[in-house]
Amino acid sequence: ARSTLAERHFDGYLEFCLEFELNCNSPRNQRTFSEVVFYHDLLTGTGAVDCRAGGILGIPYFWHWIDPNPRHSIVALPDSIPLTEIEPPAGFERYKSLADVDRVPTIFLSDLVSETPRYRHAGCGEFFTFGWCSEREMAFVALMVSRGHDGRIVQQGIHVWSELLCSFAGEGGGTVHVVAKVDNTYDTLDWSSLPAPVSTEEWLADVGTGTEVDWYNAVARSESEREALRDTPVPEAAVSRIRGLMREALDGRL
């Protein structure tokens, strides 16, 4: 399913290999390429507009830290309790309410795999999880790091996106490093050659400027977050729902 989605979404795996002089027959290359495209297709949105959803899982976007805050109009299901009236979870005591919490990967992704929708908003109905750019990218990078990829979140102005430093087998042998720039707010994925020989540590540290970008990266690459994600139960209902959405995407209905 991953490789099929990857080939349908872009010009094709073969063209990708030709562009970067990669061994198109390498199982490692096929797996890396398809994983990046697959997880992007799962989590992406289509714009920075409240309730705007996209990707396979249809996760809505919500602005945060503005006045009025649209998240203050979200209610928790099944009892329709406003998030503003729910205490933040343990470890998030500095936030006024659940509506105000920055949705780290453990919150964003555990909600995503709940049995039934967790939230409702008058503008976009019921949904399982939600997030704006930083929350989507923290979840994406956390998942990709758990899959063995080196990832960072980069900030420019008020917007952030993800970048992955991917290793591929070259056509003539050796390793070729290719950077995947993934924007899960605007549904873009671009591949480029590593511009200069740098260490992985130097590459990971080059994240742009912003008051919270270092925190985003620390959370996304946190071992404790990954451990918590590994321990998150995934009910059969969630598995069935996500598989159904994947089949719809493969059939061209999404």
GROMACS .gro file of C-alpha atoms in nm:
model
  254
    1ALA     CA    1   0.000   0.000   0.000
    2ARG     CA    2   0.278   0.245   0.087
    3SER     CA    3   0.465   0.201  -0.241
    4THR     CA    4   0.147   0.218  -0.445
    5LEU     CA    5   0.047   0.546  -0.280
    6ALA     CA    6   0.399   0.681  -0.327
    7GLU     CA    7   0.405   0.611  -0.699
    8ARG     CA    8   0.056   0.754  -0.753
    9HIS     CA    9   0.131   1.071  -0.557
   10PHE     CA   10   0.451   1.173  -0.735
   11ASP     CA   11   0.592   1.133  -1.083
   12GLY     CA   12   0.713   0.793  -0.981
   13TYR     CA   13   0.983   0.617  -0.791
   14LEU     CA   14   1.185   0.547  -1.108
   15GLU     CA   15   1.209   0.917  -1.196
   16PHE     CA   16   1.315   0.991  -0.839
   17CYS     CA   17   1.598   0.738  -0.866
   18LEU     CA   18   1.710   0.874  -1.203
   19GLU     CA   19   1.721   1.230  -1.071
   20PHE     CA   20   1.947   1.144  -0.779
   21GLU     CA   21   2.138   0.855  -0.946
   22LEU     CA   22   2.005   0.593  -0.708
   23ASN     CA   23   1.973   0.217  -0.738
   24CYS     CA   24   1.606   0.175  -0.823
   25ASN     CA   25   1.621  -0.200  -0.747
   26SER     CA   26   1.734  -0.147  -0.389
   27PRO     CA   27   1.471  -0.263  -0.135
   28ARG     CA   28   1.615  -0.009   0.109
   29ASN     CA   29   1.557   0.274  -0.139
   30GLN     CA   30   1.204   0.159  -0.215
   31ARG     CA   31   1.122   0.135   0.155
   32THR     CA   32   1.266   0.478   0.242
   33PHE     CA   33   1.096   0.656  -0.046
   34SER     CA   34   0.758   0.498   0.017
   35GLU     CA   35   0.770   0.556   0.395
   36VAL     CA   36   0.827   0.929   0.355
   37VAL     CA   37   0.546   0.967   0.103
   38PHE     CA   38   0.311   0.737   0.294
   39TYR     CA   39   0.336   0.913   0.630
   40HIS     CA   40   0.309   1.254   0.462
   41ASP     CA   41  -0.005   1.139   0.281
   42LEU     CA   42  -0.152   1.020   0.610
   43LEU     CA   43  -0.100   1.337   0.813
   44THR     CA   44  -0.099   1.628   0.571
   45GLY     CA   45  -0.353   1.907   0.552
   46THR     CA   46  -0.426   2.146   0.265
   47GLY     CA   47  -0.392   2.492   0.415
   48ALA     CA   48  -0.372   2.711   0.726
   49VAL     CA   49  -0.748   2.760   0.756
   50ASP     CA   50  -0.960   2.653   1.052
   51CYS     CA   51  -1.131   2.318   0.982
   52ARG     CA   52  -0.939   2.273   0.655
   53ALA     CA   53  -0.861   1.901   0.627
   54GLY     CA   54  -0.665   1.692   0.382
   55GLY     CA   55  -0.460   1.380   0.337
   56ILE     CA   56  -0.579   1.026   0.387
   57LEU     CA   57  -0.690   1.080   0.745
   58GLY     CA   58  -0.864   1.417   0.698
   59ILE     CA   59  -0.714   1.584   1.005
   60PRO     CA   60  -0.850   1.940   1.045
   61TYR     CA   61  -0.629   2.243   1.095
   62PHE     CA   62  -0.690   2.484   1.384
   63TRP     CA   63  -0.508   2.807   1.456
   64HIS     CA   64  -0.369   2.854   1.806
   65TRP     CA   65  -0.244   3.139   2.025
   66ILE     CA   66  -0.466   3.399   1.861
   67ASP     CA   67  -0.762   3.598   1.994
   68PRO     CA   68  -1.027   3.475   1.965
   69ASN     CA   69  -0.885   3.124   1.973
   70PRO     CA   70  -1.094   2.887   1.756
   71ARG     CA   71  -0.994   2.596   1.979
   72HIS     CA   72  -1.204   2.746   2.255
   73SER     CA   73  -1.510   2.649   2.048
   74ILE     CA   74  -1.419   2.278   2.033
   75VAL     CA   75  -1.606   2.033   2.257
   76ALA     CA   76  -1.497   1.692   2.377
   77LEU     CA   77  -1.712   1.392   2.290
   78PRO     CA   78  -1.923   1.207   2.382
   79ASP     CA   79  -2.050   1.455   2.646
   80SER     CA   80  -1.993   1.777   2.447
   81ILE     CA   81  -1.790   1.939   2.723
   82PRO     CA   82  -1.604   2.253   2.604
   83LEU     CA   83  -1.229   2.197   2.604
   84THR     CA   84  -1.198   2.523   2.796
   85GLU     CA   85  -1.371   2.350   3.091
   86ILE     CA   86  -1.137   2.048   3.097
   87GLU     CA   87  -0.819   2.049   3.302
   88PRO     CA   88  -0.497   1.996   3.106
   89PRO     CA   89  -0.338   1.650   3.138
   90ALA     CA   90  -0.058   1.573   3.382
   91GLY     CA   91   0.263   1.749   3.285
   92PHE     CA   92   0.079   2.037   3.115
   93GLU     CA   93  -0.016   2.232   3.426
   94ARG     CA   94   0.118   2.560   3.286
   95TYR     CA   95  -0.175   2.566   3.041
   96LYS     CA   96  -0.510   2.709   3.142
   97SER     CA   97  -0.722   2.427   2.992
   98LEU     CA   98  -0.716   2.136   2.749
   99ALA     CA   99  -0.809   2.383   2.474
  100ASP     CA  100  -0.481   2.568   2.527
  101VAL     CA  101  -0.240   2.274   2.534
  102ASP     CA  102   0.026   2.244   2.265
  103ARG     CA  103  -0.063   1.907   2.116
  104VAL     CA  104   0.259   1.707   2.138
  105PRO     CA  105   0.284   1.375   1.945
  106THR     CA  106   0.152   1.164   2.232
  107ILE     CA  107  -0.168   1.372   2.241
  108PHE     CA  108  -0.202   1.426   1.866
  109LEU     CA  109  -0.147   1.060   1.773
  110SER     CA  110  -0.325   0.889   2.062
  111ASP     CA  111  -0.638   1.091   1.977
  112LEU     CA  112  -0.595   0.989   1.614
  113VAL     CA  113  -0.623   0.618   1.698
  114SER     CA  114  -0.915   0.644   1.939
  115GLU     CA  115  -1.216   0.420   1.874
  116THR     CA  116  -1.460   0.704   1.814
  117PRO     CA  117  -1.421   1.076   1.731
  118ARG     CA  118  -1.287   1.271   2.026
  119TYR     CA  119  -1.401   1.623   1.929
  120ARG     CA  120  -1.664   1.834   1.757
  121HIS     CA  121  -1.667   2.188   1.626
  122ALA     CA  122  -1.962   2.372   1.473
  123GLY     CA  123  -1.759   2.453   1.162
  124CYS     CA  124  -1.622   2.110   1.080
  125GLY     CA  125  -1.828   1.846   1.259
  126GLU     CA  126  -1.670   1.553   1.443
  127PHE     CA  127  -1.302   1.458   1.420
  128PHE     CA  128  -1.043   1.243   1.595
  129THR     CA  129  -0.749   1.483   1.629
  130PHE     CA  130  -0.642   1.827   1.511
  131GLY     CA  131  -0.341   2.053   1.493
  132TRP     CA  132  -0.166   2.341   1.326
  133CYS     CA  133   0.179   2.340   1.165
  134SER     CA  134   0.401   2.275   1.467
  135GLU     CA  135   0.176   2.001   1.604
  136ARG     CA  136   0.154   1.819   1.271
  137GLU     CA  137   0.529   1.839   1.216
  138MET     CA  138   0.616   1.722   1.568
  139ALA     CA  139   0.396   1.417   1.513
  140PHE     CA  140   0.540   1.353   1.167
  141VAL     CA  141   0.904   1.381   1.278
  142ALA     CA  142   0.840   1.168   1.586
  143LEU     CA  143   0.697   0.893   1.364
  144MET     CA  144   0.980   0.917   1.113
  145VAL     CA  145   1.249   0.915   1.383
  146SER     CA  146   1.083   0.602   1.524
  147ARG     CA  147   1.127   0.452   1.176
  148GLY     CA  148   1.502   0.523   1.188
  149HIS     CA  149   1.520   0.849   0.991
  150ASP     CA  150   1.704   1.166   1.095
  151GLY     CA  151   1.451   1.449   1.108
  152ARG     CA  152   1.428   1.813   1.202
  153ILE     CA  153   1.162   2.085   1.218
  154VAL     CA  154   1.262   2.409   1.047
  155GLN     CA  155   1.108   2.751   1.112
  156GLN     CA  156   1.084   3.054   0.886
  157GLY     CA  157   0.873   3.344   1.006
  158ILE     CA  158   0.570   3.199   1.186
  159HIS     CA  159   0.561   2.876   0.982
  160VAL     CA  160   0.740   2.544   1.035
  161TRP     CA  161   0.787   2.235   0.821
  162SER     CA  162   0.973   1.902   0.849
  163GLU     CA  163   1.293   1.790   0.682
  164LEU     CA  164   1.436   1.438   0.673
  165LEU     CA  165   1.795   1.345   0.595
  166CYS     CA  166   1.744   1.022   0.402
  167SER     CA  167   2.014   0.775   0.305
  168PHE     CA  168   1.984   0.589  -0.026
  169ALA     CA  169   2.200   0.336  -0.209
  170GLY     CA  170   2.367   0.502  -0.507
  171GLU     CA  171   2.344   0.362  -0.857
  172GLY     CA  172   2.716   0.294  -0.861
  173GLY     CA  173   2.742   0.193  -0.496
  174GLY     CA  174   2.795   0.399  -0.186
  175THR     CA  175   2.544   0.613   0.000
  176VAL     CA  176   2.362   0.918  -0.136
  177HIS     CA  177   2.202   1.162   0.109
  178VAL     CA  178   1.881   1.325  -0.008
  179VAL     CA  179   1.677   1.579   0.192
  180ALA     CA  180   1.298   1.547   0.195
  181LYS     CA  181   1.128   1.879   0.272
  182VAL     CA  182   0.779   1.791   0.393
  183ASP     CA  183   0.512   2.050   0.465
  184ASN     CA  184   0.213   1.886   0.633
  185THR     CA  185   0.014   2.210   0.640
  186TYR     CA  186   0.022   2.286   0.267
  187ASP     CA  187   0.061   1.930   0.133
  188THR     CA  188   0.401   1.962  -0.034
  189LEU     CA  189   0.696   1.726  -0.050
  190ASP     CA  190   1.019   1.819  -0.228
  191TRP     CA  191   1.342   1.622  -0.259
  192SER     CA  192   1.684   1.787  -0.290
  193SER     CA  193   2.050   1.694  -0.270
  194LEU     CA  194   2.234   1.770   0.052
  195PRO     CA  195   2.392   2.108  -0.038
  196ALA     CA  196   2.721   2.053   0.143
  197PRO     CA  197   2.899   1.773   0.329
  198VAL     CA  198   2.798   1.826   0.692
  199SER     CA  199   2.770   1.595   0.989
  200THR     CA  200   2.428   1.471   1.093
  201GLU     CA  201   2.461   1.671   1.414
  202GLU     CA  202   2.531   1.994   1.223
  203TRP     CA  203   2.240   1.928   0.989
  204LEU     CA  204   1.999   1.859   1.276
  205ALA     CA  205   2.102   2.181   1.452
  206ASP     CA  206   2.027   2.407   1.153
  207VAL     CA  207   1.657   2.471   1.223
  208GLY     CA  208   1.606   2.840   1.148
  209THR     CA  209   1.497   3.092   1.410
  210GLY     CA  210   1.194   3.109   1.634
  211THR     CA  211   1.111   3.122   2.003
  212GLU     CA  212   0.979   2.764   2.014
  213VAL     CA  213   1.160   2.581   1.731
  214ASP     CA  214   1.419   2.426   1.962
  215TRP     CA  215   1.137   2.294   2.182
  216TYR     CA  216   0.954   2.152   1.880
  217ASN     CA  217   1.266   1.958   1.785
  218ALA     CA  218   1.335   1.843   2.138
  219VAL     CA  219   0.980   1.706   2.168
  220ALA     CA  220   0.976   1.547   1.822
  221ARG     CA  221   1.306   1.367   1.885
  222SER     CA  222   1.235   1.281   2.248
  223GLU     CA  223   1.291   0.919   2.345
  224SER     CA  224   1.023   0.949   2.612
  225GLU     CA  225   0.771   1.057   2.347
  226ARG     CA  226   0.867   0.759   2.130
  227GLU     CA  227   0.834   0.521   2.424
  228ALA     CA  228   0.491   0.659   2.506
  229LEU     CA  229   0.385   0.624   2.143
  230ARG     CA  230   0.502   0.262   2.136
  231ASP     CA  231   0.286   0.197   2.442
  232THR     CA  232  -0.023   0.366   2.297
  233PRO     CA  233  -0.301   0.108   2.246
  234VAL     CA  234  -0.452   0.098   1.898
  235PRO     CA  235  -0.803  -0.053   1.908
  236GLU     CA  236  -0.926  -0.269   1.622
  237ALA     CA  237  -1.187  -0.007   1.532
  238ALA     CA  238  -0.911   0.245   1.462
  239VAL     CA  239  -0.713  -0.007   1.257
  240SER     CA  240  -1.022  -0.086   1.049
  241ARG     CA  241  -1.105   0.284   0.998
  242ILE     CA  242  -0.753   0.377   0.886
  243ARG     CA  243  -0.727   0.076   0.654
  244GLY     CA  244  -1.060   0.173   0.500
  245LEU     CA  245  -0.937   0.528   0.435
  246MET     CA  246  -0.619   0.389   0.280
  247ARG     CA  247  -0.821   0.169   0.047
  248GLU     CA  248  -1.028   0.471  -0.057
  249ALA     CA  249  -0.707   0.663  -0.132
  250LEU     CA  250  -0.572   0.374  -0.341
  251ASP     CA  251  -0.900   0.358  -0.530
  252GLY     CA  252  -0.874   0.728  -0.607
  253ARG     CA  253  -1.174   0.831  -0.400
  254LEU     CA  254  -0.978   1.068  -0.175
   0.00000   0.00000   0.00000
